[in-house]
Structures are given as structure tokens and as C-alpha cells.
Tab-separated table of C-alpha atoms in Angstrom:
chain	number	residue	atom	x	y	z
A	1	MET	CA	10.344	23.761	10.637
A	2	LEU	CA	8.996	21.836	7.650
A	3	PRO	CA	10.097	23.807	4.575
A	4	SER	CA	8.770	22.970	1.119
A	5	PHE	CA	9.587	24.114	-2.397
A	6	ASN	CA	7.424	23.842	-5.514
A	7	ILE	CA	7.948	25.170	-9.016
A	8	ALA	CA	6.080	24.576	-12.283
A	9	ALA	CA	7.215	25.715	-15.721
A	10	ASN	CA	5.328	25.635	-19.015
A	11	VAL	CA	8.135	24.732	-21.412
A	12	THR	CA	5.628	24.918	-24.286
A	13	ASP	CA	1.865	25.374	-24.480
A	14	ASN	CA	1.335	21.652	-23.908
A	15	PHE	CA	4.453	20.559	-22.003
A	16	LEU	CA	4.718	21.171	-18.254
A	17	VAL	CA	7.589	20.468	-15.845
A	18	ARG	CA	7.117	20.379	-12.061
A	19	VAL	CA	9.792	20.117	-9.363
A	20	ALA	CA	9.166	19.843	-5.623
A	21	ALA	CA	11.154	19.226	-2.453
A	22	ALA	CA	10.041	19.169	1.155
A	23	LYS	CA	10.686	18.038	4.686
A	24	VAL	CA	7.662	16.112	5.940
A	25	MET	CA	6.540	14.674	9.247
A	26	SER	CA	3.781	12.275	10.280
A	27	ARG	CA	2.976	11.708	13.931
A	28	PRO	CA	2.522	8.148	15.260
A	29	GLN	CA	-0.985	6.771	15.643
A	30	LEU	CA	-2.431	7.524	19.057
A	31	GLY	CA	-2.634	3.804	19.858
A	32	ASN	CA	1.113	3.456	19.312
A	33	LEU	CA	1.778	6.230	21.835
A	34	SER	CA	-0.295	4.659	24.592
A	35	PRO	CA	1.729	3.625	27.672
A	36	GLY	CA	-0.723	0.781	28.244
A	37	GLY	CA	-1.404	-2.424	26.363
A	38	THR	CA	-3.156	-5.776	26.376
A	39	VAL	CA	-2.199	-9.203	27.704
A	40	ALA	CA	-3.784	-12.326	26.198
A	41	SER	CA	-3.313	-15.346	28.460
A	42	THR	CA	-5.612	-17.766	26.618
A	43	GLY	CA	-4.888	-19.380	23.273
A	44	THR	CA	-1.866	-17.699	21.732
A	45	LEU	CA	0.012	-15.889	24.504
A	46	THR	CA	0.570	-12.288	23.433
A	47	ILE	CA	1.405	-8.897	24.882
A	48	THR	CA	0.753	-5.766	22.828
A	49	SER	CA	1.846	-2.369	24.077
A	50	GLY	CA	2.435	1.179	22.930
A	51	ASN	CA	5.487	3.391	23.277
A	52	PRO	CA	4.959	6.941	24.591
A	53	MET	CA	8.568	7.796	23.658
A	54	LEU	CA	8.028	7.250	19.926
A	55	LYS	CA	9.331	9.922	17.589
A	56	PRO	CA	7.305	10.847	14.474
A	57	PHE	CA	8.045	9.731	10.932
A	58	ARG	CA	10.386	12.254	9.327
A	59	ALA	CA	11.524	12.325	5.718
A	60	LYS	CA	12.956	14.506	2.967
A	61	THR	CA	11.114	14.181	-0.347
A	62	MET	CA	12.114	15.156	-3.873
A	63	ASP	CA	9.791	14.898	-6.873
A	64	ALA	CA	9.926	15.839	-10.539
A	65	SER	CA	7.255	15.345	-13.190
A	66	PHE	CA	7.045	15.890	-16.933
A	67	GLU	CA	3.560	16.233	-18.445
A	68	TRP	CA	2.731	16.325	-22.153
A	69	ASN	CA	-0.869	17.192	-23.026
A	70	TYR	CA	-0.695	16.436	-26.728
A	71	GLY	CA	-4.428	16.442	-27.541
A	72	LYS	CA	-7.920	16.760	-26.089
A	73	ASN	CA	-7.998	14.445	-23.033
A	74	ALA	CA	-4.718	12.906	-24.286
A	75	PHE	CA	-1.861	12.820	-21.798
A	76	LEU	CA	1.578	11.312	-21.276
A	77	GLY	CA	3.372	11.833	-17.979
A	78	LEU	CA	6.547	10.719	-16.229
A	79	GLY	CA	7.089	11.198	-12.509
A	80	LEU	CA	10.376	10.677	-10.652
A	81	PHE	CA	10.599	10.575	-6.875
A	82	GLN	CA	12.995	9.928	-4.011
A	83	LYS	CA	12.289	9.898	-0.286
A	84	ASN	CA	14.958	9.818	2.410
A	85	ILE	CA	13.277	8.498	5.551
A	86	ASP	CA	15.170	9.765	8.591
A	87	THR	CA	12.920	8.263	11.274
A	88	TYR	CA	10.790	5.143	10.809
A	89	ILE	CA	8.408	3.320	13.138
A	90	GLN	CA	8.757	-0.468	13.232
A	91	SER	CA	6.394	-2.877	14.973
A	92	LEU	CA	8.880	-5.213	16.661
A	93	ARG	CA	7.814	-8.680	17.785
A	94	SER	CA	9.851	-10.863	20.145
A	95	GLN	CA	9.456	-13.969	22.297
A	96	VAL	CA	9.882	-13.157	26.005
A	97	ALA	CA	9.176	-15.067	29.215
A	98	PHE	CA	6.516	-13.169	31.159
A	99	LYS	CA	8.744	-12.830	34.224
A	100	ASP	CA	11.251	-10.897	32.076
A	101	THR	CA	8.722	-8.338	30.803
A	102	GLY	CA	8.592	-6.355	34.037
A	103	LEU	CA	4.814	-6.724	34.229
A	104	PRO	CA	3.106	-7.842	37.470
A	105	MET	CA	2.089	-11.500	37.849
A	106	SER	CA	-1.367	-10.280	38.890
A	107	LEU	CA	-2.150	-9.884	35.186
A	108	LEU	CA	-1.986	-13.670	34.712
A	109	PRO	CA	-4.232	-16.523	35.867
A	110	THR	CA	-3.173	-18.071	39.177
A	111	ASN	CA	-1.937	-21.271	37.516
A	112	PHE	CA	0.760	-19.389	35.539
A	113	THR	CA	4.356	-19.454	36.821
A	114	GLY	CA	5.882	-16.563	34.851
A	115	ASP	CA	8.048	-18.867	32.754
A	116	GLU	CA	5.459	-18.898	29.962
A	117	VAL	CA	6.781	-17.346	26.743
A	118	PHE	CA	4.688	-14.535	25.271
A	119	ALA	CA	4.846	-12.943	21.834
A	120	VAL	CA	5.505	-9.301	22.726
A	121	THR	CA	4.746	-6.625	20.113
A	122	ALA	CA	5.627	-2.945	20.540
A	123	PRO	CA	6.502	-0.048	18.209
A	124	ILE	CA	10.051	1.344	18.158
A	125	ASN	CA	11.956	3.909	16.103
A	126	THR	CA	14.578	2.918	13.549
A	127	GLU	CA	16.886	4.901	11.290
A	128	GLY	CA	14.645	4.465	8.243
A	129	GLY	CA	16.196	4.356	4.795
A	130	LYS	CA	15.556	5.404	1.216
A	131	LEU	CA	13.067	4.735	-1.530
A	132	LYS	CA	13.107	5.939	-5.107
A	133	GLY	CA	11.255	5.172	-8.286
A	134	PHE	CA	9.223	6.405	-11.201
A	135	GLU	CA	5.654	6.401	-12.496
A	136	ILE	CA	4.408	6.550	-16.089
A	137	ASN	CA	0.852	7.601	-16.986
A	138	TYR	CA	-0.739	7.438	-20.435
A	139	GLN	CA	-4.248	8.520	-21.396
A	140	GLN	CA	-5.519	8.236	-24.963
A	141	PRO	CA	-9.060	8.611	-26.359
A	142	PHE	CA	-9.331	6.932	-29.762
A	143	THR	CA	-11.009	9.922	-31.403
A	144	PHE	CA	-8.808	9.439	-34.473
A	145	LEU	CA	-10.625	6.179	-35.341
A	146	PRO	CA	-13.626	6.102	-37.692
A	147	GLY	CA	-17.202	5.194	-36.687
A	148	ILE	CA	-17.845	3.842	-33.209
A	149	GLY	CA	-14.100	3.375	-32.741
A	150	ARG	CA	-13.854	7.043	-31.760
A	151	ASN	CA	-15.856	6.262	-28.605
A	152	PHE	CA	-13.113	4.001	-27.223
A	153	GLY	CA	-10.102	5.009	-25.146
A	154	THR	CA	-7.469	3.708	-22.771
A	155	LEU	CA	-5.758	4.614	-19.483
A	156	LEU	CA	-2.390	3.050	-18.611
A	157	ASN	CA	-0.168	3.361	-15.547
A	158	TYR	CA	3.082	1.719	-14.431
A	159	THR	CA	4.991	2.271	-11.169
A	160	PHE	CA	8.394	1.004	-10.074
A	161	VAL	CA	9.766	1.579	-6.568
A	162	LYS	CA	13.043	0.460	-5.005
A	163	SER	CA	13.253	0.778	-1.226
A	164	LYS	CA	15.845	-0.029	1.437
A	165	ILE	CA	14.671	0.282	5.033
A	166	GLU	CA	16.624	-0.685	8.156
A	167	TYR	CA	14.795	-2.961	10.607
A	168	VAL	CA	15.881	-3.858	14.132
A	169	VAL	CA	16.287	-7.622	14.589
A	170	SER	CA	15.482	-7.896	18.298
A	171	PRO	CA	14.878	-5.622	21.326
A	172	GLY	CA	18.032	-4.233	22.892
A	173	SER	CA	20.161	-5.308	19.939
A	174	ALA	CA	22.105	-3.004	17.638
A	175	ALA	CA	21.844	-5.546	14.806
A	176	THR	CA	19.727	-4.465	11.836
A	177	ILE	CA	18.701	-5.919	8.493
A	178	THR	CA	17.771	-4.076	5.310
A	179	ASP	CA	14.665	-4.926	3.307
A	180	ASP	CA	11.774	-3.398	1.360
A	181	LEU	CA	9.333	-0.913	2.876
A	182	LEU	CA	6.331	-2.753	4.335
A	183	ASN	CA	3.189	-3.135	2.203
A	184	LEU	CA	4.844	-1.593	-0.864
A	185	SER	CA	5.028	-3.580	-4.105
A	186	PRO	CA	8.174	-2.863	-6.135
A	187	LYS	CA	6.156	-3.127	-9.356
A	188	SER	CA	2.524	-2.373	-10.174
A	189	TRP	CA	0.489	-1.457	-13.219
A	190	ASN	CA	-3.089	-0.608	-14.169
A	191	ALA	CA	-4.767	-0.727	-17.566
A	192	THR	CA	-8.277	0.395	-18.514
A	193	LEU	CA	-10.137	0.112	-21.809
A	194	TYR	CA	-13.355	2.119	-22.007
A	195	TYR	CA	-16.230	2.902	-24.365
A	196	ASP	CA	-18.621	5.854	-24.019
A	197	ASP	CA	-21.094	7.164	-26.572
A	198	GLY	CA	-23.147	9.237	-24.142
A	199	ALA	CA	-25.903	6.662	-23.656
A	200	PHE	CA	-23.945	3.424	-23.280
A	201	SER	CA	-20.644	3.193	-21.435
A	202	ALA	CA	-18.428	0.265	-20.478
A	203	ARG	CA	-15.100	0.013	-18.720
A	204	VAL	CA	-12.852	-2.981	-18.065
A	205	SER	CA	-9.853	-2.491	-15.789
A	206	ALA	CA	-6.946	-4.785	-14.985
A	207	SER	CA	-4.440	-4.197	-12.205
A	208	THR	CA	-1.504	-6.149	-10.884
A	209	ARG	CA	1.022	-5.715	-8.102
A	210	SER	CA	4.099	-7.768	-7.328
A	211	SER	CA	4.603	-9.538	-4.009
A	212	PHE	CA	5.442	-7.383	-0.991
A	213	VAL	CA	6.563	-7.805	2.614
A	214	THR	CA	4.256	-7.213	5.585
A	215	ARG	CA	6.666	-7.922	8.469
A	216	VAL	CA	10.463	-7.763	8.800
A	217	PRO	CA	11.874	-9.854	10.383
A	218	GLY	CA	9.274	-12.623	10.260
A	219	GLN	CA	8.178	-14.884	13.082
A	220	ASN	CA	10.096	-17.991	14.165
A	221	ASN	CA	13.461	-16.759	12.838
A	222	ASN	CA	12.205	-16.283	9.280
A	223	ASP	CA	13.494	-13.374	7.218
A	224	VAL	CA	10.124	-11.894	6.190
A	225	GLU	CA	6.383	-12.341	6.054
A	226	GLY	CA	4.503	-11.093	3.030
A	227	LYS	CA	1.780	-11.361	0.455
A	228	ASN	CA	2.136	-12.790	-3.041
A	229	GLY	CA	1.325	-10.747	-6.115
A	230	THR	CA	-2.200	-10.332	-7.460
A	231	PHE	CA	-3.917	-9.752	-10.805
A	232	ASN	CA	-7.425	-8.282	-10.665
A	233	VAL	CA	-9.974	-7.515	-13.373
A	234	ASP	CA	-13.064	-5.352	-12.767
A	235	LEU	CA	-15.890	-4.422	-15.139
A	236	SER	CA	-18.554	-1.718	-15.136
A	237	VAL	CA	-21.345	-1.157	-17.675
A	238	SER	CA	-24.139	1.416	-17.734
A	239	TYR	CA	-26.958	2.329	-20.109
A	240	LYS	CA	-29.055	5.492	-19.919
A	241	ILE	CA	-32.640	4.554	-20.761
A	242	ASN	CA	-33.574	8.225	-20.544
A	243	PRO	CA	-32.045	11.329	-18.891
A	244	LYS	CA	-33.295	10.171	-15.465
A	245	LEU	CA	-33.170	6.363	-15.587
A	246	GLU	CA	-29.984	4.312	-15.893
A	247	LEU	CA	-29.186	0.590	-15.782
A	248	THR	CA	-25.865	-0.444	-14.215
A	249	LEU	CA	-23.824	-3.640	-14.010
A	250	GLU	CA	-20.573	-4.084	-12.079
A	251	GLY	CA	-18.188	-7.002	-11.750
A	252	VAL	CA	-15.506	-6.997	-9.046
A	253	ASN	CA	-12.536	-9.393	-8.765
A	254	LEU	CA	-13.515	-11.302	-11.896
A	255	THR	CA	-10.201	-13.184	-11.754
A	256	ASN	CA	-11.184	-14.553	-8.311
A	257	GLU	CA	-7.837	-13.569	-6.791
A	258	ALA	CA	-6.885	-15.083	-3.448
A	259	ASN	CA	-5.451	-13.459	-0.344
A	260	ASP	CA	-2.208	-15.450	-0.500
A	261	GLN	CA	0.135	-14.709	2.423
A	262	PHE	CA	3.530	-16.342	2.936
A	263	ILE	CA	6.425	-16.601	5.362
A	264	SER	CA	10.092	-16.885	4.260
A	265	ARG	CA	11.072	-15.361	0.937
A	266	ALA	CA	13.085	-18.466	-0.051
A	267	ARG	CA	10.471	-21.125	0.834
A	268	ASN	CA	7.343	-19.023	0.212
A	269	SER	CA	5.475	-21.156	2.763
A	270	VAL	CA	1.710	-20.599	2.823
A	271	VAL	CA	0.393	-18.917	5.977
A	272	VAL	CA	-3.021	-17.720	4.777
A	273	ASN	CA	-4.855	-18.474	1.546
A	274	ASN	CA	-8.478	-17.468	1.318
A	275	VAL	CA	-10.737	-16.504	-1.556
A	276	THR	CA	-13.559	-13.983	-1.232
A	277	GLY	CA	-14.955	-14.814	-4.673
A	278	ARG	CA	-16.232	-12.770	-7.582
A	279	GLU	CA	-18.890	-10.132	-7.046
A	280	VAL	CA	-21.476	-9.067	-9.639
A	281	LEU	CA	-23.892	-6.220	-8.916
A	282	ALA	CA	-26.823	-5.070	-11.064
A	283	GLY	CA	-28.705	-1.877	-10.370
A	284	LEU	CA	-31.268	0.628	-11.564
A	285	ARG	CA	-30.517	4.298	-10.863
A	286	TYR	CA	-33.128	7.053	-11.048
A	287	LYS	CA	-32.427	10.781	-10.748
A	288	PHE	CA	-35.171	12.960	-9.305
């Protein structure tokens, strides 16, 4: 059974409180359940396999939110959350001589002896852990300003998450380490300033996220692998020439942020650093 509980209460006409709790489950991806896999015997020697015995993700979630609608399109909200993850799926990587994998030598070229060391990756279940945090949302049109100032407005968001997940160190070992949930930044925020007078509209948005881990433990006896924090700015502008014809301009990644990946939290050694560049798009939209 996966019970859930939700309640919402209007404390006043413009102040709402919500509380929710649930048991949730998410089944593994079909590829992770496959009993088969792949063996790469050229270049980097790797073996990737599934695990038909995987159990699904299971967690208990608790959420509470407080929402104050204090004006037309004006909003201030606080959300609190905690998730107790009972079952987690970890992609575990280890270095194993092929002869110790239990796979037949017929999968390898004839010049291989079986002593070659392969990087073996397979999903396993762990005991999970906990994450908790809060989110603040603020929305404010500047309708109280005189003149064209009343056409401006802002949207702000901030999220903080603290997570502790148990990861298995190596296959067949009871040893575990505790670290952040994969691909989850502990801190992130978004800010948007907009203008809209009905004919002309413009929006500039900035977003940032702190560094996060992508693999625990990391390769070659390192503690983690991860990605460094980013700061992105995007821009969109549109002008309605008439009710059917509209000019548009969009700018994406104006800060030219890099994909900056590292290994080892202490050394922050560069593994990947590539830049996709800024993107500017101009268009003409016509409604029939």
C-alpha cells in the first residue's frame, strides 16, 4: 500500500496552509533490470550490466507550505519538506579482472588472457538516507509604481536542501560512506525581472546552483565526482506589431557558462571543461 494524506486550510481569505504526507515508490528503469549487459574490449575496458533483483525506490515524504496572496498576482510562499529514503539505487563501479567476473572468455578477443582489468558498472540497492530543506517563492508586480514603472515586476526563488545518502564503497563489502544525493545542488536560486505593457514585453532571468556530486565514490579511489556551480543569464524580448504579427528575440546562456566537471572534493581536479557558447535567436511569429 502507498497511503497519502493531504490537507489545505484557508487561515484567512489570502493565507493558505497545506500539509501532506505520503509513502511513495518509483520502479527502476527497465535497462537497470536487464539481466544482460555490454562488454567493451577496445579502448577503455568496461562491462555494464543490469540487476534483475533490484528493488524499487521507496520513501516517506512530508511537506508543508504557507502561501500568502497579498495582492493581485502578488505572492509570498514558504515550503518545507523532508524525505526519508528507505531504498535507494546506486550505480556501483569497480575494477575487476575479467576472469573474476564469471563471464565466459568467448566474449573477449582471442589475444586476451582474462587477467585484463575491466571497469564494471552495475546498479545495486542501498539503505538510502534523508533529505530535508525549504523553498521560498516571491512574486511581485510593481503596479504601485507610477507611469511605466507599473509594467515591471519580479519573480524570486531560493531553495536549500541538505541530504545524507549512504553509498556502498565496493561490491561485497559492508562498508558505506555518507554523502549528498547525486545531481542535487544544496543551494539554488532564480531571479527574473520583467516588463509587459501589452505590446512590448521583456524578461531577463538569472539562475545559479551550487556544485553537486555526480558519482559517489569516485573513480581511482577518489571520494566523489561532480560538477562545479553555474550562473546563467537568459533574455527574451517580444514586440507585437499588430494582433497577428510579433517580433521575438531570445538570448540563452549569455554568461557563457562552462560544463565544468571535477573529481575529488578536496583537489577539485578538472575532468571535463567545455563551453557550448551563447545562443541568440531572432524570430517573426504570425498567427493565422
